[in-house]
Short mmCIF file of N, CA, C and O in Angstrom, two decimals:
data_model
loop_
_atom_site.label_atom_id
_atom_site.label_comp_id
_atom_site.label_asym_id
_atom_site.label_seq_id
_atom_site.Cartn_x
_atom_site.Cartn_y
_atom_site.Cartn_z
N UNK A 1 -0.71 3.67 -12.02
CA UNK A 1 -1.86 2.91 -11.63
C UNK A 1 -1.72 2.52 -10.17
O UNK A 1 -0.68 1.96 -9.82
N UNK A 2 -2.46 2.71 -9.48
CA UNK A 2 -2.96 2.27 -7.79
C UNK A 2 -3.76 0.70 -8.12
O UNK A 2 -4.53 0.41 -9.04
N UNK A 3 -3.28 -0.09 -7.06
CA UNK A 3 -3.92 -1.04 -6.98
C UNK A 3 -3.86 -1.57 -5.41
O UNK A 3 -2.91 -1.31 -4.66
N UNK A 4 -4.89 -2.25 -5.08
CA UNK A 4 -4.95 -2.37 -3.68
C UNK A 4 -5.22 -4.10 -3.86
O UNK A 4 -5.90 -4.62 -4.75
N UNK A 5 -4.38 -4.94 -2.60
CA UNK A 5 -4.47 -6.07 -2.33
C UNK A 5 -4.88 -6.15 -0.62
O UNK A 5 -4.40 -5.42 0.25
N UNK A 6 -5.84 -7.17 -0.40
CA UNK A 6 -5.62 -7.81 1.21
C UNK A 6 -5.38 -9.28 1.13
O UNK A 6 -5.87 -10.25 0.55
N UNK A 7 -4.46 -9.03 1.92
CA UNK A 7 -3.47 -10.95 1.95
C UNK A 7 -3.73 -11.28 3.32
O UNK A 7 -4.09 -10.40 4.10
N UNK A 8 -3.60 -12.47 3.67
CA UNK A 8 -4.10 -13.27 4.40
C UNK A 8 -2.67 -12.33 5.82
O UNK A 8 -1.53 -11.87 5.71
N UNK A 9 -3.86 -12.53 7.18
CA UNK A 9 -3.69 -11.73 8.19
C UNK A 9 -4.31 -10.96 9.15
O UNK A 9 -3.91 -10.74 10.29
N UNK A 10 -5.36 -10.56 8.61
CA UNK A 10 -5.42 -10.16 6.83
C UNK A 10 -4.25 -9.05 7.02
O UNK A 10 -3.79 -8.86 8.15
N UNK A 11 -3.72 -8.25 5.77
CA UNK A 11 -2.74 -7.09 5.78
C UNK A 11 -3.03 -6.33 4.09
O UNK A 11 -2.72 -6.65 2.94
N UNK A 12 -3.67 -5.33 4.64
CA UNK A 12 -3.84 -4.56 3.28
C UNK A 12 -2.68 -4.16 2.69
O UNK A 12 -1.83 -3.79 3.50
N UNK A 13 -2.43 -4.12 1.73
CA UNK A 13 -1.37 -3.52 0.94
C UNK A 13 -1.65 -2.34 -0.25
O UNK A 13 -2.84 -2.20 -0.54
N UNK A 14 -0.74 -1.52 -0.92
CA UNK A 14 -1.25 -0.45 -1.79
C UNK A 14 0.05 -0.55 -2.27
O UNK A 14 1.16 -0.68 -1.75
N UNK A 15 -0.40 -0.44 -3.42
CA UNK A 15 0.80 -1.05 -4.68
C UNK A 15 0.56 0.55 -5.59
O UNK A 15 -0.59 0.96 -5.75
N UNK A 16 1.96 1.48 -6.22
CA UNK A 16 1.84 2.50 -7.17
C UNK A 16 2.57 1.76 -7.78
O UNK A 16 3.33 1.00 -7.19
N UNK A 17 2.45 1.86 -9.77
CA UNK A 17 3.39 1.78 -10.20
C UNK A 17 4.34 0.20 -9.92
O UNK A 17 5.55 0.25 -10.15
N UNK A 18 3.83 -0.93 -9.50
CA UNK A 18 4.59 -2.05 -9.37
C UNK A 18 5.55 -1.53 -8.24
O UNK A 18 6.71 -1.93 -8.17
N UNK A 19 5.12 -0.80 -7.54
CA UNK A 19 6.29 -0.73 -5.90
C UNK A 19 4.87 -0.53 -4.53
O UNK A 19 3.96 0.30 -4.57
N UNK A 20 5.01 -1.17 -3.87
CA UNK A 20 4.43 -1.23 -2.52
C UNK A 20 4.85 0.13 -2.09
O UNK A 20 6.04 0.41 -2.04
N UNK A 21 3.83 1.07 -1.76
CA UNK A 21 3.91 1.99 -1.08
C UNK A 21 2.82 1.91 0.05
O UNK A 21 2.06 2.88 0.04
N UNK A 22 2.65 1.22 0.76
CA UNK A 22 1.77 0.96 1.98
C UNK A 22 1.37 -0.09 2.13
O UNK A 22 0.95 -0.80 1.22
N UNK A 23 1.45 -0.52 3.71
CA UNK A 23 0.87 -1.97 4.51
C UNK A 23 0.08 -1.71 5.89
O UNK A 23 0.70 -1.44 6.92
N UNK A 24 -0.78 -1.76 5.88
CA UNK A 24 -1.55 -1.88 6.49
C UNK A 24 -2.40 -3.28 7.49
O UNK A 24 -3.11 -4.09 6.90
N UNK A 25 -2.21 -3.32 8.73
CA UNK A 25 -2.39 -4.47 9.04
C UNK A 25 -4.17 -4.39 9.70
O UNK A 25 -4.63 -3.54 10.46
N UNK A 26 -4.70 -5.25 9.26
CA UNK A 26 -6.47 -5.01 9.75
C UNK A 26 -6.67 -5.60 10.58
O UNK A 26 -5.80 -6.38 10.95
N UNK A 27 -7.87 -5.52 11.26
CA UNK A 27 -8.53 -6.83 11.95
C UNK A 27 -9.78 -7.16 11.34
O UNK A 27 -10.50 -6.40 10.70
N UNK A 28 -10.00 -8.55 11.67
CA UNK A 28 -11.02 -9.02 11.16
C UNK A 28 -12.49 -8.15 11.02
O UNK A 28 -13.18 -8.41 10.03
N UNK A 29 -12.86 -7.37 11.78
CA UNK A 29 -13.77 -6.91 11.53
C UNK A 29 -13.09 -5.46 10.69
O UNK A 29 -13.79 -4.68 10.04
N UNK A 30 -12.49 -5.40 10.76
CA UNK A 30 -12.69 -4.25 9.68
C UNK A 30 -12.06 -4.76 8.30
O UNK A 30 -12.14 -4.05 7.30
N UNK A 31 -11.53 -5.82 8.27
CA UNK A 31 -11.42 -6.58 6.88
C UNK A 31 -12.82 -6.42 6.26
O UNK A 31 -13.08 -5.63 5.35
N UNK A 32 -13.70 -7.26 6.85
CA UNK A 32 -15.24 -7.51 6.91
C UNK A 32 -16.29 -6.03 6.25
O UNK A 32 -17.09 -5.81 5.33
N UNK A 33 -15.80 -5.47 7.14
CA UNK A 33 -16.33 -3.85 6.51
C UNK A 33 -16.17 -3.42 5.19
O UNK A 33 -16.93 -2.86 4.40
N UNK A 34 -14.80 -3.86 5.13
CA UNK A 34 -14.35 -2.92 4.25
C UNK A 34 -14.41 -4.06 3.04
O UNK A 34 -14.17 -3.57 1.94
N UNK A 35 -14.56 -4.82 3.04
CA UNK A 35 -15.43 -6.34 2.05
C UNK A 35 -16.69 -5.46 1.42
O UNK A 35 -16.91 -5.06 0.27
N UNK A 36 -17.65 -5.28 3.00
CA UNK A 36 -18.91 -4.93 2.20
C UNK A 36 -19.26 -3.33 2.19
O UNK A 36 -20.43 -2.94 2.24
N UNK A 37 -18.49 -2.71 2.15
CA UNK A 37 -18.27 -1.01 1.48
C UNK A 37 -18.17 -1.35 -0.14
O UNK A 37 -19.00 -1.04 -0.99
N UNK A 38 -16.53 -2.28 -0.38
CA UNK A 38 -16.76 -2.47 -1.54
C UNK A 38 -17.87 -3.11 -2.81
O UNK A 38 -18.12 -2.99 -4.01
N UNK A 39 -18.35 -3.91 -1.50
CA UNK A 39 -19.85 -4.90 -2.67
C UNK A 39 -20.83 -4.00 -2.54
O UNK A 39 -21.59 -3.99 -3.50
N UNK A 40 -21.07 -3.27 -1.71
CA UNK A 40 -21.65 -2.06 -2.17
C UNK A 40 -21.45 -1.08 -3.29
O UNK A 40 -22.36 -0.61 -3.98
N UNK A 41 -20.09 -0.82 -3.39
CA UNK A 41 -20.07 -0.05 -4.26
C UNK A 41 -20.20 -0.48 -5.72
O UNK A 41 -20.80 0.20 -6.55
N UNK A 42 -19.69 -1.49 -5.94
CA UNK A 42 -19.78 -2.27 -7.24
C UNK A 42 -21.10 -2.32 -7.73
O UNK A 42 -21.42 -2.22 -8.91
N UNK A 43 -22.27 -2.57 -6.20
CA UNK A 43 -23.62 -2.59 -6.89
C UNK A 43 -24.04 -1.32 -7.03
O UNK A 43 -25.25 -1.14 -7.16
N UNK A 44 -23.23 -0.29 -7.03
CA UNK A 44 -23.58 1.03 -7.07
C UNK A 44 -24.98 1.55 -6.01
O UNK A 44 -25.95 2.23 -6.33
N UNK A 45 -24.62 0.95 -4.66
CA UNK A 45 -25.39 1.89 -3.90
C UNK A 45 -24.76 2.93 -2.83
O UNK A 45 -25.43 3.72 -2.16
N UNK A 46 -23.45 2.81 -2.79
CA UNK A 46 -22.31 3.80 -2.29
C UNK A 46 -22.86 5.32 -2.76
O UNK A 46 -22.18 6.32 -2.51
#
């Protein structure tokens, strides 16, 4: 299972399997983006 977290920094993270395999550090605007890519997609207009 893949699971994705953003923690304050903000700093994306990507979790396989209960082990961190990627960190990623953002900036605010593309935190922001990538916020509303996802609320997009959820409302299924992606």
């Amino acid at each position: 299972m893949i699971l994705v977290t953003i923690r304050p920094g903000p700093v994306l993270h990507v979790w396989r399997d209960g082990q961190e395999v990627a960190q990623v550090t953002l900036t605010i605007p593309a935190a922001l983006t990538l916020l509303a890519d996802l609320a997009q997609a959820v409302r299924g207009r992606a």
